[in-house]
Amino acid sequence: MTEWAVVTGAAQGIGAVIAEFAVTAGYRVAAWDIDGPAVERTAAEIGDGCVASAVDVADEESVRAAAALLPEPPRLVVNNAGIVRFGPLLDLPLAEWESALRVNLTGTFIVGRTLAGPMGKAGGGAIVNLASVNGLAAAPHAGAYSASKAGIVRLTEHMAMEWAKLGIRVNCVAPGLIHAGMSDAIYADAEVRRVREGAVPLARLGSAEDIAAAVLFLGSEKAGYVTGQTLAVDGGLIKS
Ligand code: NAD
């Protein structure tokens, strides 16, 4: 029997590659994104095994409606949808702070708890949340984003403890400097890219494929005794 995976923020960037890897791993994938037309295009490109839904992860009704369309509870949920809101805390508009917290942290909470109950009743599974190295250490002007991602790290631990009895493992991937998605534009500048690569012990930027591989590992039975953990996929950046 084919198992379902839900991947949020799957229209582009890292989420689109996670969705593709999940289909390759044998899942049927529900690709959820707030950008309906874009996620439809991405699902069509991935092809058989991937279906798209327009979903706002920060809106509980929207998430419940999409969950109701799933023919059965998923075995894997990847909370990947996210937004960046940068700026010094003294000047950051409150709306920017609130949107970072709402999409990144509250969205992960809403999707996780909407699906955990049905997953538990169907025998359990795995949830993988996307944080960031910015959730592990402060970075200039990243206060709102960092706080939301640090919240995801701690929320992951609580989900793992509370939902272990449902047979659900919950882990977190913290990407480092990734040449994909929301960071693509930054690394279009060759000098910026050279400087950032120089900061990484493995001397290269990460790719969406690096992140997707870690997500699929944590979601698989190969990680069957791993829960409540955050795996930095960062070429050693956070330890340097
Ligand atoms: P991206 O901006 O390319 O893609 C994010 C996707 O999330 C978009 O398709 C967007 O439409 C969707 N989205 C935004 N708000 C949503 C909402 N409310 N509901 C549903 N979907 C929504 O970003 P990316 O670079 O692919 O990042 C994916 C994840 O990885 C994010 O959580 C991000 O914080 C994290 N991350 C990325 C990097 C990086 O450098 N790219 C580094 C560290 C962590």
Short mmCIF file of C-alpha atoms and ligand atoms in Angstrom, two decimals:
data_model
loop_
_atom_site.label_atom_id
_atom_site.label_comp_id
_atom_site.label_asym_id
_atom_site.label_seq_id
_atom_site.Cartn_x
_atom_site.Cartn_y
_atom_site.Cartn_z
CA MET A 1 0.00 0.00 0.00
CA THR A 2 1.34 3.42 -0.93
CA GLU A 3 1.78 5.76 2.01
CA TRP A 4 1.08 9.49 1.94
CA ALA A 5 3.47 12.31 2.75
CA VAL A 6 2.44 15.93 3.27
CA VAL A 7 5.06 18.52 2.33
CA THR A 8 4.27 22.17 3.09
CA GLY A 9 5.80 25.07 1.17
CA ALA A 10 6.27 22.65 -1.73
CA ALA A 11 5.77 25.09 -4.62
CA GLN A 12 9.45 25.96 -4.95
CA GLY A 13 12.92 25.85 -3.41
CA ILE A 14 13.72 23.22 -0.79
CA GLY A 15 10.10 22.07 -0.41
CA ALA A 16 9.75 21.22 -4.11
CA VAL A 17 12.89 19.06 -3.91
CA ILE A 18 11.65 17.36 -0.71
CA ALA A 19 8.38 16.56 -2.52
CA GLU A 20 10.32 15.11 -5.46
CA PHE A 21 12.55 13.01 -3.15
CA ALA A 22 9.47 11.75 -1.29
CA VAL A 23 7.85 10.60 -4.55
CA THR A 24 11.11 8.87 -5.50
CA ALA A 25 11.10 7.19 -2.06
CA GLY A 26 7.67 5.75 -2.91
CA TYR A 27 5.26 8.12 -1.15
CA ARG A 28 2.21 9.70 -2.67
CA VAL A 29 2.79 13.35 -1.90
CA ALA A 30 0.28 16.04 -0.96
CA ALA A 31 2.13 19.24 -1.87
CA TRP A 32 0.71 22.15 0.14
CA ASP A 33 1.53 25.79 -0.49
CA ILE A 34 -0.12 29.17 -0.08
CA ASP A 35 0.68 29.87 -3.75
CA GLY A 36 -1.93 27.63 -5.40
CA PRO A 37 -0.99 28.10 -9.09
CA ALA A 38 2.73 27.64 -8.34
CA VAL A 39 2.22 24.43 -6.36
CA GLU A 40 -0.06 23.09 -9.13
CA ARG A 41 2.76 23.68 -11.63
CA THR A 42 5.35 22.04 -9.37
CA ALA A 43 3.15 19.00 -8.72
CA ALA A 44 2.55 18.64 -12.48
CA GLU A 45 6.32 18.78 -13.08
CA ILE A 46 6.97 16.12 -10.43
CA GLY A 47 4.26 14.07 -12.11
CA ASP A 48 2.47 10.94 -10.97
CA GLY A 49 2.42 10.59 -7.22
CA CYS A 50 2.21 14.30 -6.39
CA VAL A 51 -1.03 16.27 -5.90
CA ALA A 52 -1.25 19.95 -5.05
CA SER A 53 -3.44 21.92 -2.65
CA ALA A 54 -3.58 25.65 -1.93
CA VAL A 55 -3.11 25.84 1.85
CA ASP A 56 -2.16 28.59 4.27
CA VAL A 57 -0.34 26.75 7.08
CA ALA A 58 -1.03 29.64 9.46
CA ASP A 59 -4.79 29.28 9.01
CA GLU A 60 -6.28 26.36 10.94
CA GLU A 61 -9.41 26.17 8.76
CA SER A 62 -7.33 26.06 5.58
CA VAL A 63 -5.16 23.24 7.03
CA ARG A 64 -8.21 21.28 8.24
CA ALA A 65 -9.85 21.56 4.80
CA ALA A 66 -6.70 20.24 3.06
CA ALA A 67 -6.29 17.45 5.64
CA ALA A 68 -9.89 16.37 4.96
CA LEU A 69 -9.01 15.87 1.28
CA LEU A 70 -6.34 13.27 2.10
CA PRO A 71 -7.66 9.78 1.37
CA GLU A 72 -5.86 8.50 4.49
CA PRO A 73 -3.63 9.98 7.21
CA PRO A 74 -0.05 10.60 6.11
CA ARG A 75 2.93 8.55 7.35
CA LEU A 76 5.25 11.52 6.85
CA VAL A 77 4.68 15.24 7.39
CA VAL A 78 7.32 17.80 6.46
CA ASN A 79 6.74 21.28 7.90
CA ASN A 80 8.87 23.18 5.41
CA ALA A 81 6.78 26.31 4.63
CA GLY A 82 8.57 29.39 5.89
CA ILE A 83 9.20 33.08 5.34
CA VAL A 84 12.11 35.38 6.19
CA ARG A 85 11.60 38.73 7.84
CA PHE A 86 14.91 40.51 8.44
CA GLY A 87 15.56 43.82 10.14
CA PRO A 88 16.95 45.29 13.36
CA LEU A 89 14.59 44.69 16.26
CA LEU A 90 14.34 48.40 17.14
CA ASP A 91 12.90 49.20 13.71
CA LEU A 92 11.10 45.99 12.82
CA PRO A 93 7.38 46.66 12.21
CA LEU A 94 5.25 44.60 14.57
CA ALA A 95 3.43 43.11 11.57
CA GLU A 96 6.75 41.71 10.26
CA TRP A 97 7.54 40.13 13.64
CA GLU A 98 4.05 38.65 13.86
CA SER A 99 4.07 37.23 10.32
CA ALA A 100 7.42 35.44 10.91
CA LEU A 101 6.11 33.88 14.11
CA ARG A 102 2.73 33.09 12.58
CA VAL A 103 3.87 31.31 9.41
CA ASN A 104 7.03 29.63 10.72
CA LEU A 105 6.16 28.69 14.29
CA THR A 106 2.35 28.74 14.49
CA GLY A 107 2.09 27.13 11.04
CA THR A 108 4.29 24.23 12.19
CA PHE A 109 2.11 23.87 15.30
CA ILE A 110 -1.17 23.94 13.36
CA VAL A 111 -0.13 21.45 10.68
CA GLY A 112 1.51 19.17 13.26
CA ARG A 113 -1.44 18.95 15.60
CA THR A 114 -4.04 18.74 12.84
CA LEU A 115 -2.36 15.65 11.40
CA ALA A 116 -0.91 14.00 14.54
CA GLY A 117 -4.25 12.70 15.85
CA PRO A 118 -5.27 10.89 12.63
CA MET A 119 -1.66 9.68 12.14
CA GLY A 120 -1.67 8.20 15.62
CA LYS A 121 -4.96 6.39 15.02
CA ALA A 122 -3.55 4.98 11.76
CA GLY A 123 -0.43 3.58 13.47
CA GLY A 124 1.92 6.57 13.67
CA GLY A 125 4.62 7.93 11.41
CA ALA A 126 7.14 10.75 11.33
CA ILE A 127 7.12 14.55 11.32
CA VAL A 128 10.13 16.57 10.21
CA ASN A 129 10.19 20.31 10.91
CA LEU A 130 12.44 22.77 9.09
CA ALA A 131 14.27 25.15 11.39
CA SER A 132 17.53 26.93 10.49
CA VAL A 133 20.99 27.46 11.93
CA ASN A 134 19.50 30.88 12.75
CA GLY A 135 17.36 29.01 15.26
CA LEU A 136 20.53 27.67 16.92
CA ALA A 137 22.58 30.87 17.05
CA ALA A 138 21.84 34.57 16.62
CA ALA A 139 22.73 36.34 13.35
CA PRO A 140 22.65 40.04 12.44
CA HIS A 141 19.15 41.44 11.86
CA ALA A 142 17.58 37.98 12.00
CA GLY A 143 15.76 38.43 15.34
CA ALA A 144 12.23 37.62 14.18
CA TYR A 145 13.29 34.77 11.89
CA SER A 146 15.71 33.36 14.52
CA ALA A 147 13.11 33.51 17.29
CA SER A 148 10.59 31.68 15.10
CA LYS A 149 13.13 29.00 14.18
CA ALA A 150 14.40 28.58 17.76
CA GLY A 151 10.74 28.11 18.70
CA ILE A 152 10.48 25.32 16.11
CA VAL A 153 13.48 23.54 17.69
CA ARG A 154 11.81 23.53 21.13
CA LEU A 155 8.33 22.81 19.69
CA THR A 156 9.83 19.76 17.94
CA GLU A 157 11.01 18.41 21.31
CA HIS A 158 7.57 18.88 22.84
CA MET A 159 5.80 17.26 19.88
CA ALA A 160 8.25 14.35 20.13
CA MET A 161 7.62 13.84 23.85
CA GLU A 162 3.82 14.20 23.64
CA TRP A 163 3.30 12.17 20.48
CA ALA A 164 5.73 9.28 21.10
CA LYS A 165 2.78 7.40 22.58
CA LEU A 166 0.97 7.85 19.25
CA GLY A 167 3.88 6.16 17.46
CA ILE A 168 4.99 9.45 15.90
CA ARG A 169 8.65 10.47 15.80
CA VAL A 170 9.27 14.21 15.45
CA ASN A 171 12.63 15.67 14.42
CA CYS A 172 14.00 18.87 13.05
CA VAL A 173 16.42 19.76 10.26
CA ALA A 174 18.35 23.03 10.62
CA PRO A 175 19.71 24.06 7.20
CA GLY A 176 22.80 26.26 7.04
CA LEU A 177 23.82 28.41 4.06
CA ILE A 178 21.75 26.89 1.28
CA HIS A 179 21.95 27.94 -2.37
CA ALA A 180 18.24 27.47 -3.05
CA GLY A 181 14.85 29.01 -2.50
CA MET A 182 14.74 32.11 -0.31
CA SER A 183 18.56 32.50 -0.44
CA ASP A 184 18.99 32.12 -4.21
CA ALA A 185 19.04 35.87 -4.83
CA ILE A 186 21.72 36.48 -2.16
CA TYR A 187 24.11 34.01 -3.78
CA ALA A 188 23.62 35.38 -7.28
CA ASP A 189 26.41 37.80 -6.24
CA ALA A 190 29.67 35.87 -6.81
CA GLU A 191 31.58 37.84 -4.16
CA VAL A 192 28.92 37.19 -1.50
CA ARG A 193 28.97 33.53 -2.46
CA ARG A 194 32.77 33.34 -2.16
CA VAL A 195 32.77 34.95 1.29
CA ARG A 196 29.95 32.75 2.61
CA GLU A 197 31.55 29.57 1.21
CA GLY A 198 34.74 30.57 3.01
CA ALA A 199 32.86 30.52 6.33
CA VAL A 200 31.75 26.90 5.89
CA PRO A 201 34.17 24.18 7.08
CA LEU A 202 33.17 21.93 4.15
CA ALA A 203 33.90 24.96 1.89
CA ARG A 204 30.69 24.93 -0.12
CA LEU A 205 27.12 26.12 0.14
CA GLY A 206 24.46 23.50 0.76
CA SER A 207 21.85 22.49 -1.81
CA ALA A 208 18.14 21.73 -1.60
CA GLU A 209 19.14 18.11 -2.27
CA ASP A 210 21.39 18.09 0.86
CA ILE A 211 18.38 19.14 2.93
CA ALA A 212 15.89 16.80 1.25
CA ALA A 213 18.20 13.81 1.84
CA ALA A 214 18.37 14.58 5.58
CA VAL A 215 14.59 15.10 5.78
CA LEU A 216 13.86 11.78 4.05
CA PHE A 217 16.37 10.00 6.33
CA LEU A 218 14.73 11.35 9.51
CA GLY A 219 11.34 10.46 8.08
CA SER A 220 12.37 6.88 7.31
CA GLU A 221 12.61 3.75 9.42
CA LYS A 222 16.40 4.07 9.21
CA ALA A 223 15.89 6.76 11.86
CA GLY A 224 13.35 4.62 13.71
CA TYR A 225 14.99 5.19 17.13
CA VAL A 226 15.54 8.96 16.66
CA THR A 227 13.07 11.48 18.01
CA GLY A 228 13.15 15.00 19.44
CA GLN A 229 16.44 15.80 17.68
CA THR A 230 17.64 18.73 15.59
CA LEU A 231 20.09 17.85 12.82
CA ALA A 232 22.11 20.79 11.51
CA VAL A 233 22.76 20.26 7.80
CA ASP A 234 25.27 23.04 7.41
CA GLY A 235 28.68 21.75 6.33
CA GLY A 236 29.91 22.26 9.89
CA LEU A 237 29.02 25.99 10.04
CA ILE A 238 27.40 25.96 13.48
CA LYS A 239 30.40 24.18 15.06
CA SER A 240 33.02 26.48 13.50
P1 NAD B 1 11.19 29.51 -0.38
O1 NAD B 1 10.84 30.92 -0.05
O2 NAD B 1 11.87 29.23 -1.66
O3 NAD B 1 9.90 28.58 -0.29
C1 NAD B 1 9.00 28.67 0.78
C2 NAD B 1 7.64 28.19 0.30
O4 NAD B 1 6.73 28.33 1.41
C3 NAD B 1 7.09 29.04 -0.85
O5 NAD B 1 6.65 28.21 -1.89
C4 NAD B 1 5.94 29.80 -0.21
O6 NAD B 1 4.88 30.11 -1.09
C5 NAD B 1 5.52 28.85 0.90
N1 NAD B 1 4.78 29.53 1.97
C6 NAD B 1 5.04 30.73 2.54
N2 NAD B 1 4.10 31.03 3.45
C7 NAD B 1 3.21 30.00 3.46
C8 NAD B 1 2.02 29.72 4.18
N3 NAD B 1 1.53 30.61 5.07
N4 NAD B 1 1.38 28.57 3.95
C9 NAD B 1 1.86 27.67 3.03
N5 NAD B 1 2.97 27.89 2.31
C10 NAD B 1 3.65 29.03 2.52
O7 NAD B 1 12.07 28.99 0.86
P2 NAD B 1 13.17 27.82 0.94
O8 NAD B 1 14.50 28.47 0.82
O9 NAD B 1 12.83 26.70 0.03
O10 NAD B 1 13.00 27.42 2.47
C11 NAD B 1 12.28 26.27 2.88
C12 NAD B 1 12.44 26.12 4.39
O11 NAD B 1 13.83 26.00 4.72
C13 NAD B 1 11.93 27.34 5.18
O12 NAD B 1 11.31 26.91 6.36
C14 NAD B 1 13.19 28.11 5.49
O13 NAD B 1 13.07 28.92 6.62
C15 NAD B 1 14.18 26.98 5.67
N6 NAD B 1 15.57 27.40 5.44
C16 NAD B 1 15.98 27.82 4.22
C17 NAD B 1 17.30 28.24 4.06
C18 NAD B 1 17.81 28.73 2.72
O14 NAD B 1 18.89 29.32 2.71
N7 NAD B 1 17.12 28.54 1.62
C19 NAD B 1 18.20 28.20 5.13
C20 NAD B 1 17.73 27.79 6.37
C21 NAD B 1 16.41 27.37 6.51
#
